[in-house]
Amino acid sequence: MDILMHQCKVHKLPTLLSRTFFRALKRSHICATHTSPPVCASSKPVIPIPLVSRLFQPSNLREGQEGGDLTCRSQRLMLQTGLIHPSNPGCFYYLPVALRSMEKLVRLIDEEMHAIGGQKIDMPALCSAELWKTSGRWELMGKEMFRLQDRHNAEYCLGPTHEEAVTELFASQSSVSYKKLPLLLYQVTRKFRDEQKPKFGLLRGREFYMKDMYSFDISEEAALETYQSVCRAYGRLLDRLGLKWVQVQAATGNIGGTLSHEFQLPADIGEDRLVVCKNCGFSANVETVEPGQTECSQCKTGTLTETRGIEVGHTFYLGKKYSQVFKALFVNALNEPLVAEMGCFGLGVTRILAASVEVLSSEEAIRWPGLIAPYQVCVVSPKKGSKAHEATRMAEDLAQSLSNSLANLRGEVVLDDRNQMTIGKRLKDARILGYPYVVVVGQKALDDLPMFEVICQQSGETMFLSKDGLVELLSGVETI
Ligand code: ATP
Ligand code: MG
């Protein structure tokens, strides 16, 4: 068989193709993957388009139930749209659509953590009581800790946080060179806390995902530099999600240490009370100021006003609190063993997911941070029996070609194929779920130059675009 080289316009990579295939593709300048096999040697396989009729997305609000009795907007919307399903109090099933968002959020977190030198690990959820007794927190944690025994009656807990475990891990390495520091280890795992009042859906669960990072440094100065670098990464992450946030002075609680900040999203349903000085920008959790204090302790002239916030992140400078007791040592240039300086940095993954829905959505419809929307585009096919019905195939092809020819939209396009339903009803569902772009294949798709109705749900704009126009618009969508 004759084989020819073909430069794919999308992948920008040469592909080996048979002469017949080469001829067929020459006009479009895209590679074989974007039509049908043979597959472009340099590319990934075609992803089938998810069909809305097949998505496992069971609504958890009973027929006629408005959800008014549920405690907050994000919980109601996430149950209504089949993103989560309740299990025990404070525990949820994360369903496919929600999990896509969460995985994107984790990718974003990974990017930011790698950018500051973080290395990802995964620690056991089952933690020995011995570790917690060594730090003195076995008693201190009280009822918040899920405790259990193994068959030999040894005591364990389900990790609510991992300062003890990670410090022991570091301490188990006999002579960590100062050249390896700062060392930043982090994980994204389930945490278990027997919260007194689990509520607000994913905002306060008893089993939830947290990103927790732990830093080891050679000196207090270096540890504080690391501390600032992690705080900047948290700020960048929240900016990339398009969320309004404040970094406030915070209490250290049972984690300990001497310096601490919380990252808060201002929201009326927030459980934290914050004070902010409009004069100098000082902001703090009320736990850290005198009761009733109204004068700003930083500028001494401004007045503190109170707002509420949802805590999404918490940073601590720990000093030697854990490294001293666990003997987490490094060796300096003179080959002397010294106790490492530590910091720890938590970010609530499931809480950020729910909190973004909480602060960006309206009462009726979800709005996602664009980057972590579960799918970027929903193509709506024509209604069965309507004049536009002939364009059904066109809707399927459009969804396929957007997903497989635009690198940023790979796997990001769903087809609402429920064509026994009116377009209006499906648009309503799409609005509630908050796909950033909805493309309706209606009657105008049958014109000589087919046109598609495009609704940009983030901006509220609606426009009619040709396929080229649509491709141009969507190729600019940022994805992760
Ligand atoms: P809170 O004050 O809200 O109870 P915390 O101060 O006990 O939280 P940290 O120990 O600082 O929480 O945990 C780090 C991050 O983990 C928090 O900033 C939050 O985003 C998240 N988180 C904590 N508890 C929960 C929970 N019960 N459900 C979901 N996320 C949580
Ligand atoms: Mg906290």
Coordinates of C-alpha atoms and ligand atoms in Angstrom, one line a residue:
M1 CA 0.0 0.0 0.0
D2 CA 1.2 3.5 -0.8
I3 CA 2.0 5.5 2.3
L4 CA 2.1 9.3 2.3
M5 CA 3.1 11.9 5.0
H6 CA 0.3 14.2 6.0
Q7 CA 0.7 17.2 8.3
C8 CA -2.3 17.4 10.7
K9 CA -3.4 20.9 11.2
V10 CA -4.7 20.2 14.7
H11 CA -2.0 18.0 16.1
K12 CA 0.7 19.7 14.1
L13 CA 2.3 16.3 13.7
P14 CA 3.0 14.2 10.6
T15 CA 0.9 11.1 10.1
L16 CA 1.4 8.2 7.8
L17 CA -1.6 7.7 5.6
S18 CA -2.7 5.5 2.7
R19 CA -3.0 7.4 -0.7
T20 CA -6.8 7.1 -0.7
F21 CA -7.1 8.4 2.8
F22 CA -4.6 11.2 2.0
R23 CA -6.7 12.3 -0.9
A24 CA -9.9 12.3 1.3
L25 CA -8.3 14.4 4.0
K26 CA -6.3 16.8 1.9
R27 CA -9.2 19.3 1.7
S28 CA -9.7 19.5 5.4
H29 CA -6.1 19.4 6.5
I30 CA -7.0 17.5 9.6
C31 CA -5.8 14.1 10.5
A32 CA -7.4 10.7 10.3
T33 CA -8.4 10.6 13.9
H34 CA -10.9 13.3 13.3
T35 CA -12.8 11.3 10.9
S36 CA -12.5 7.5 11.3
P37 CA -9.7 5.0 11.4
P38 CA -6.9 4.5 10.3
V39 CA -5.8 6.2 13.4
C40 CA -3.2 9.0 13.3
A41 CA -0.1 7.5 14.8
S42 CA 0.7 10.6 16.8
S43 CA -2.8 11.0 18.3
K44 CA -5.1 9.6 21.0
P45 CA -8.2 7.6 20.1
V46 CA -11.5 9.2 19.3
I47 CA -13.5 9.8 22.5
P48 CA -17.2 8.8 22.1
I49 CA -19.6 11.7 22.9
P50 CA -21.4 11.3 26.2
L51 CA -25.2 11.3 25.6
V52 CA -27.3 13.2 28.2
S53 CA -29.9 10.4 27.9
R54 CA -27.3 8.0 29.2
L55 CA -25.5 10.0 31.9
F56 CA -26.0 8.7 35.4
Q57 CA -27.3 11.8 36.9
P58 CA -30.3 11.0 39.1
S59 CA -32.0 14.0 40.6
N60 CA -32.3 13.6 44.4
L61 CA -35.2 16.0 44.8
R62 CA -38.5 14.3 44.9
E63 CA -41.1 15.4 42.3
G64 CA -42.6 18.6 43.4
Q65 CA -40.1 19.2 46.2
E66 CA -38.5 22.6 45.7
G67 CA -35.7 21.9 48.1
G68 CA -36.5 24.9 50.2
D69 CA -36.0 22.8 53.3
L70 CA -32.4 22.2 52.3
T71 CA -29.9 24.3 54.1
C72 CA -28.1 26.0 51.2
R73 CA -28.1 26.8 47.5
S74 CA -25.1 24.6 46.5
Q75 CA -26.5 21.6 48.4
R76 CA -30.0 22.0 46.7
L77 CA -28.6 22.6 43.2
M78 CA -26.1 19.7 43.5
L79 CA -28.8 17.3 44.6
Q80 CA -31.3 18.6 42.0
T81 CA -28.9 18.1 39.1
G82 CA -27.7 14.7 40.2
L83 CA -24.2 15.7 41.0
I84 CA -24.2 14.2 44.5
H85 CA -26.4 11.6 46.3
P86 CA -26.7 11.6 50.1
S87 CA -25.5 8.6 52.1
N88 CA -24.9 8.7 55.9
P89 CA -25.0 12.2 57.5
G90 CA -22.1 14.2 56.1
C91 CA -21.2 11.5 53.5
F92 CA -22.1 11.6 49.8
Y93 CA -21.8 9.7 46.7
Y94 CA -20.0 11.8 44.1
L95 CA -21.7 11.1 40.8
P96 CA -20.0 11.2 37.4
V97 CA -20.7 14.8 36.5
A98 CA -19.5 16.1 39.8
L99 CA -16.4 13.9 39.7
R100 CA -15.3 15.4 36.4
S101 CA -15.3 18.8 38.1
M102 CA -13.5 17.5 41.1
E103 CA -10.8 15.9 38.9
K104 CA -10.3 19.1 37.1
L105 CA -10.0 20.9 40.4
V106 CA -7.4 18.4 41.5
R107 CA -5.4 18.9 38.2
L108 CA -5.5 22.7 38.9
I109 CA -4.2 22.1 42.4
D110 CA -1.5 19.8 41.2
E111 CA -0.4 22.4 38.7
E112 CA -0.1 25.1 41.4
M113 CA 1.6 22.7 43.9
H114 CA 4.1 21.5 41.3
A115 CA 4.8 25.1 40.4
I116 CA 6.2 25.7 43.9
G117 CA 8.1 22.5 44.1
G118 CA 5.4 20.3 45.7
Q119 CA 5.8 16.5 45.4
K120 CA 2.6 14.4 45.6
I121 CA 2.3 11.4 47.9
D122 CA -0.5 9.4 49.3
M123 CA -0.5 8.5 53.0
P124 CA -2.6 5.8 54.7
A125 CA -6.0 6.9 55.9
L126 CA -5.7 4.3 58.7
C127 CA -3.4 6.0 61.3
S128 CA -2.0 4.3 64.4
A129 CA -3.0 5.8 67.8
E130 CA 0.7 5.6 68.8
L131 CA 1.5 8.4 66.5
W132 CA -1.2 10.6 67.8
K133 CA -0.3 9.8 71.4
T134 CA 3.3 10.9 70.7
S135 CA 2.1 14.3 69.6
G136 CA -0.4 14.5 72.5
R137 CA -3.3 14.9 70.1
W138 CA -5.0 11.5 70.7
E139 CA -6.8 13.0 73.7
L140 CA -7.0 16.5 72.4
M141 CA -9.0 15.6 69.3
G142 CA -11.9 14.3 71.4
K143 CA -15.0 13.2 69.7
E144 CA -14.1 14.7 66.3
M145 CA -11.8 11.7 65.6
F146 CA -13.2 8.5 64.2
R147 CA -11.5 5.8 66.3
L148 CA -11.3 2.0 65.7
Q149 CA -9.5 -1.1 66.7
D150 CA -8.0 -3.9 64.6
R151 CA -8.3 -7.6 65.3
H152 CA -5.4 -7.4 67.8
N153 CA -7.1 -4.6 69.7
A154 CA -4.5 -2.1 68.4
E155 CA -6.0 1.4 68.2
Y156 CA -6.3 3.4 65.1
C157 CA -8.1 6.5 63.8
L158 CA -9.2 7.5 60.3
G159 CA -6.9 10.4 59.5
P160 CA -8.6 13.8 60.1
T161 CA -5.2 15.4 59.1
H162 CA -1.7 14.1 58.7
E163 CA 0.9 16.2 60.6
E164 CA 1.9 13.2 62.7
A165 CA 2.2 10.7 59.8
V166 CA 4.2 13.0 57.5
T167 CA 6.6 14.0 60.3
E168 CA 7.2 10.4 61.1
L169 CA 7.8 9.7 57.4
F170 CA 10.4 12.4 57.3
A171 CA 12.0 11.3 60.6
S172 CA 12.3 7.7 59.3
Q173 CA 14.9 9.0 56.8
S174 CA 18.1 9.0 58.9
S175 CA 20.1 11.8 57.4
V176 CA 18.2 14.1 55.0
S177 CA 20.7 16.5 53.5
Y178 CA 20.0 20.2 53.9
K179 CA 20.4 20.3 50.1
K180 CA 17.0 18.5 49.8
L181 CA 15.2 21.2 51.7
P182 CA 12.7 22.9 51.4
L183 CA 10.8 19.6 51.0
L184 CA 7.1 20.1 50.2
L185 CA 5.1 16.9 50.4
Y186 CA 1.4 17.0 49.7
Q187 CA -1.6 14.7 49.0
V188 CA -5.2 14.9 47.9
T189 CA -7.1 12.3 50.0
R190 CA -10.2 11.7 52.0
K191 CA -10.3 13.0 55.5
F192 CA -12.6 11.9 58.3
R193 CA -13.9 14.1 61.0
D194 CA -16.9 13.3 63.2
E195 CA -18.2 16.9 62.9
Q196 CA -20.8 17.8 65.4
K197 CA -23.1 19.3 62.8
P198 CA -22.4 18.1 59.3
K199 CA -24.4 20.4 57.1
F200 CA -24.6 22.4 53.9
G201 CA -23.8 19.3 51.7
L202 CA -20.2 19.1 50.7
L203 CA -19.4 22.3 52.6
R204 CA -19.2 20.5 55.9
G205 CA -19.0 16.7 55.6
R206 CA -17.7 14.0 57.9
E207 CA -15.8 12.4 55.0
F208 CA -14.4 14.9 52.5
Y209 CA -11.4 15.5 50.2
M210 CA -8.6 17.8 51.4
K211 CA -5.3 18.8 49.8
D212 CA -2.8 18.9 52.6
M213 CA 0.8 20.0 52.1
Y214 CA 3.6 19.8 54.7
S215 CA 6.9 21.6 54.4
F216 CA 10.3 20.9 55.9
D217 CA 12.9 23.7 56.0
I218 CA 16.4 24.4 57.4
S219 CA 15.5 27.5 59.4
E220 CA 12.7 29.7 60.5
E221 CA 13.5 32.2 57.8
A222 CA 13.4 29.6 55.1
A223 CA 10.2 28.1 56.5
L224 CA 8.5 31.6 56.5
E225 CA 9.6 32.0 52.8
T226 CA 8.0 28.7 52.0
Y227 CA 4.9 29.8 53.9
Q228 CA 4.6 32.9 51.7
S229 CA 5.2 30.9 48.6
V230 CA 2.3 28.5 49.4
C231 CA 0.0 31.4 50.3
R232 CA 0.8 33.0 46.9
A233 CA 0.0 29.7 45.2
Y234 CA -3.4 29.5 47.0
G235 CA -4.2 33.1 45.9
R236 CA -3.3 32.2 42.3
L237 CA -5.5 29.1 42.4
L238 CA -8.5 31.0 43.7
D239 CA -7.9 33.7 41.1
R240 CA -7.8 31.1 38.3
L241 CA -11.1 29.9 39.5
G242 CA -12.4 33.5 39.3
L243 CA -13.5 33.5 42.9
K244 CA -13.4 36.5 45.2
W245 CA -11.3 35.7 48.3
V246 CA -9.7 37.2 51.4
Q247 CA -6.7 36.0 53.3
V248 CA -7.4 36.6 57.0
Q249 CA -5.3 36.3 60.2
A250 CA -6.4 33.1 61.9
A251 CA -6.2 31.1 65.1
T252 CA -4.0 28.0 65.1
G253 CA -6.5 25.7 67.0
N254 CA -5.5 22.2 67.8
I255 CA -3.0 22.0 64.9
G256 CA -0.7 24.5 66.7
G257 CA 2.1 26.7 65.6
T258 CA 2.6 30.5 65.8
L259 CA 1.4 32.0 62.5
S260 CA -1.7 31.1 60.6
H261 CA -4.0 32.4 57.8
E262 CA -7.3 31.3 56.4
F263 CA -8.5 31.8 52.8
Q264 CA -12.1 32.8 52.9
L265 CA -14.7 33.2 50.3
P266 CA -17.1 36.0 51.4
A267 CA -20.6 34.5 51.6
D268 CA -23.7 35.1 53.8
I269 CA -24.0 31.4 54.6
G270 CA -20.3 31.3 55.6
E271 CA -19.9 29.8 59.1
D272 CA -16.8 32.0 59.9
R273 CA -17.2 35.6 61.2
L274 CA -14.5 37.9 59.8
V275 CA -13.6 41.5 60.5
V276 CA -12.1 43.7 57.7
C277 CA -10.6 47.2 57.9
K278 CA -11.5 49.2 54.8
N279 CA -8.8 51.7 55.7
C280 CA -5.7 49.4 55.5
G281 CA -7.1 46.1 54.3
F282 CA -6.3 44.2 57.5
S283 CA -8.6 41.2 57.9
A284 CA -9.0 38.6 60.5
N285 CA -11.2 35.8 61.8
V286 CA -13.1 37.3 64.8
E287 CA -11.6 34.5 66.9
T288 CA -8.3 36.3 66.8
V289 CA -9.4 39.8 67.9
E290 CA -10.7 41.0 71.3
P291 CA -14.5 40.5 71.7
G292 CA -16.3 43.7 70.6
Q293 CA -13.1 45.2 69.2
T294 CA -13.9 47.8 66.5
E295 CA -10.6 49.7 66.1
C296 CA -8.2 48.2 63.6
S297 CA -5.1 46.8 65.4
Q298 CA -2.9 47.4 62.3
C299 CA -3.5 51.0 61.2
K300 CA -5.1 52.1 64.5
T301 CA -7.4 54.5 62.6
G302 CA -9.8 52.4 60.6
T303 CA -12.9 50.6 61.9
L304 CA -13.4 46.9 61.7
T305 CA -16.6 45.8 60.0
E306 CA -17.9 42.3 60.1
T307 CA -18.7 39.9 57.2
R308 CA -19.0 36.2 56.9
G309 CA -16.9 33.8 54.9
I310 CA -16.5 30.1 53.9
E311 CA -13.1 28.9 54.9
V312 CA -11.6 27.1 51.9
G313 CA -7.9 27.0 52.9
H314 CA -5.8 27.2 56.1
T315 CA -2.1 27.7 56.4
F316 CA 0.1 27.2 59.5
Y317 CA 3.7 27.9 60.4
L318 CA 4.4 25.1 62.8
G319 CA 8.0 25.7 63.8
K320 CA 9.3 22.6 65.6
K321 CA 6.1 21.6 67.2
Y322 CA 6.0 18.2 65.5
S323 CA 9.5 17.8 64.2
Q324 CA 10.9 18.1 67.8
V325 CA 8.8 15.2 69.2
F326 CA 9.2 13.0 66.2
K327 CA 12.9 13.8 65.8
A328 CA 12.5 14.9 62.2
L329 CA 16.1 15.8 61.5
F330 CA 18.2 17.0 58.6
V331 CA 22.0 17.4 58.4
N332 CA 23.5 20.8 57.7
A333 CA 26.7 21.6 55.7
L334 CA 28.8 20.8 58.8
N335 CA 27.2 17.3 59.0
E336 CA 25.4 18.2 62.2
P337 CA 21.8 16.9 62.8
L338 CA 19.3 19.7 63.3
V339 CA 15.5 19.7 63.8
A340 CA 13.6 20.7 60.7
E341 CA 11.2 23.7 60.7
M342 CA 7.7 22.8 59.4
G343 CA 4.6 24.3 58.0
C344 CA 1.3 22.8 57.0
F345 CA -1.2 23.9 54.4
G346 CA -4.8 22.6 54.0
L347 CA -7.2 23.2 51.1
G348 CA -10.7 21.8 51.1
V349 CA -11.2 20.2 47.7
T350 CA -14.8 19.2 48.0
R351 CA -15.5 22.4 50.0
I352 CA -14.1 24.5 47.1
L353 CA -16.2 22.7 44.7
A354 CA -19.4 23.3 46.6
A355 CA -18.4 26.8 47.7
S356 CA -17.8 27.9 44.1
V357 CA -21.3 26.7 43.2
E358 CA -22.6 28.5 46.3
V359 CA -21.1 31.9 45.5
L360 CA -21.3 31.9 41.7
S361 CA -24.8 30.4 41.1
S362 CA -28.2 32.0 41.2
E363 CA -31.1 30.3 43.2
E364 CA -32.2 28.5 40.0
A365 CA -29.0 27.7 38.1
I366 CA -25.5 26.6 38.6
R367 CA -22.6 28.7 37.4
W368 CA -19.2 27.1 37.5
P369 CA -15.7 28.5 37.6
G370 CA -15.2 28.1 33.8
L371 CA -12.0 26.0 34.3
I372 CA -13.8 23.3 36.3
A373 CA -17.2 23.1 34.6
P374 CA -17.9 19.4 34.2
Y375 CA -18.3 19.8 30.5
Q376 CA -17.7 22.9 28.5
V377 CA -20.2 22.4 25.7
C378 CA -23.7 20.9 25.4
V379 CA -25.0 20.4 21.8
V380 CA -28.8 20.1 21.7
S381 CA -30.2 18.0 18.9
P382 CA -33.5 18.9 17.1
K383 CA -36.8 17.7 18.5
K384 CA -38.1 14.5 17.0
G385 CA -40.9 15.3 14.5
S386 CA -40.0 19.0 14.2
K387 CA -39.0 20.6 10.9
A388 CA -35.4 20.6 11.9
H389 CA -35.4 16.9 12.6
E390 CA -33.3 16.2 9.5
A391 CA -30.4 17.9 11.2
T392 CA -30.2 15.2 13.9
R393 CA -27.2 13.7 12.2
M394 CA -25.6 17.1 11.9
A395 CA -25.9 17.6 15.7
E396 CA -24.1 14.3 16.3
D397 CA -21.4 15.1 13.8
L398 CA -20.9 18.6 15.2
A399 CA -20.5 17.3 18.8
Q400 CA -18.0 14.7 17.5
S401 CA -16.0 17.1 15.4
L402 CA -15.8 19.7 18.2
S403 CA -14.6 17.2 20.7
N404 CA -12.2 15.5 18.5
S405 CA -10.7 18.3 16.5
L406 CA -10.3 21.0 19.1
A407 CA -7.5 20.0 21.4
N408 CA -8.9 22.1 24.3
L409 CA -12.3 20.5 24.0
R410 CA -11.2 16.9 23.9
G411 CA -13.9 15.0 25.9
E412 CA -15.6 18.3 26.8
V413 CA -18.7 18.1 24.6
V414 CA -21.9 16.3 25.5
L415 CA -24.9 15.7 23.2
D416 CA -28.4 16.3 24.6
D417 CA -30.0 13.6 22.5
R418 CA -33.3 13.5 24.4
N419 CA -35.1 14.5 21.2
Q420 CA -38.5 13.5 22.5
M421 CA -38.2 16.6 24.7
T422 CA -38.7 20.1 23.4
I423 CA -35.6 22.3 22.9
G424 CA -37.0 24.6 25.5
K425 CA -37.1 22.0 28.2
R426 CA -33.6 20.8 27.4
L427 CA -32.3 24.4 27.4
K428 CA -33.8 24.8 30.9
D429 CA -31.9 21.7 32.1
A430 CA -28.7 22.9 30.4
R431 CA -29.2 26.3 32.1
I432 CA -29.6 24.7 35.6
L433 CA -26.5 22.5 35.1
G434 CA -24.5 25.5 33.9
Y435 CA -22.6 24.2 30.8
P436 CA -20.6 27.3 29.8
Y437 CA -21.7 26.9 26.1
V438 CA -24.9 25.5 24.7
V439 CA -25.2 24.9 21.0
V440 CA -28.7 24.4 19.6
V441 CA -29.0 22.6 16.2
G442 CA -32.3 23.9 15.1
Q443 CA -34.0 24.9 11.8
K444 CA -31.2 27.3 10.8
A445 CA -28.9 24.4 10.6
L446 CA -30.7 23.4 7.4
D447 CA -29.9 26.7 5.7
D448 CA -27.4 26.7 2.8
L449 CA -24.9 28.0 5.2
P450 CA -25.8 26.1 8.4
M451 CA -26.1 28.4 11.4
F452 CA -26.2 27.3 15.1
E453 CA -27.6 29.1 18.1
V454 CA -24.9 29.5 20.7
I455 CA -25.7 30.5 24.2
C456 CA -22.8 31.6 26.4
Q457 CA -24.2 30.9 29.8
Q458 CA -21.4 32.6 31.7
S459 CA -22.0 36.0 30.0
G460 CA -25.7 35.5 29.1
E461 CA -25.1 36.3 25.4
T462 CA -26.8 34.4 22.6
M463 CA -25.6 34.4 19.0
F464 CA -26.0 32.6 15.7
L465 CA -22.7 31.3 14.3
S466 CA -21.6 29.2 11.4
K467 CA -19.5 26.1 12.1
D468 CA -16.3 28.1 11.4
G469 CA -17.5 30.9 13.8
L470 CA -18.3 28.3 16.4
V471 CA -14.9 26.6 16.1
E472 CA -13.2 30.0 16.4
L473 CA -15.2 30.9 19.5
L474 CA -14.7 27.5 21.2
S475 CA -11.0 27.2 20.3
G476 CA -10.4 30.1 22.7
V477 CA -12.0 28.3 25.7
E478 CA -9.4 27.7 28.5
T479 CA -9.6 24.1 29.8
I480 CA -7.5 22.0 32.2
Ligands
ATP1 P1 -13.7 24.5 59.9 O1 -13.3 25.6 60.8 O2 -14.5 24.9 58.8 O3 -14.2 23.3 60.7 P2 -11.0 23.5 60.1 O4 -10.4 24.8 60.5 O5 -11.3 22.5 61.2 O6 -12.4 23.9 59.3 P3 -8.7 22.7 58.8 O7 -8.2 21.7 59.8 O8 -8.0 24.0 58.7 O9 -10.2 22.8 58.9 O10 -8.7 22.0 57.3 C1 -8.2 22.5 56.1 C2 -9.3 22.7 55.1 O11 -10.1 21.6 54.9 C3 -10.3 23.8 55.6 O12 -9.8 25.1 55.3 C4 -11.6 23.4 54.7 O13 -11.4 24.0 53.4 C5 -11.5 21.9 54.6 N1 -12.4 21.3 55.6 C6 -12.2 21.2 56.9 N2 -13.3 20.6 57.5 C7 -14.1 20.2 56.5 C8 -15.3 19.5 56.4 N3 -15.9 19.0 57.6 N4 -15.9 19.3 55.2 C9 -15.3 19.8 54.1 N5 -14.1 20.4 54.1 C10 -13.5 20.7 55.3
MG2 MG -9.1 25.7 59.5

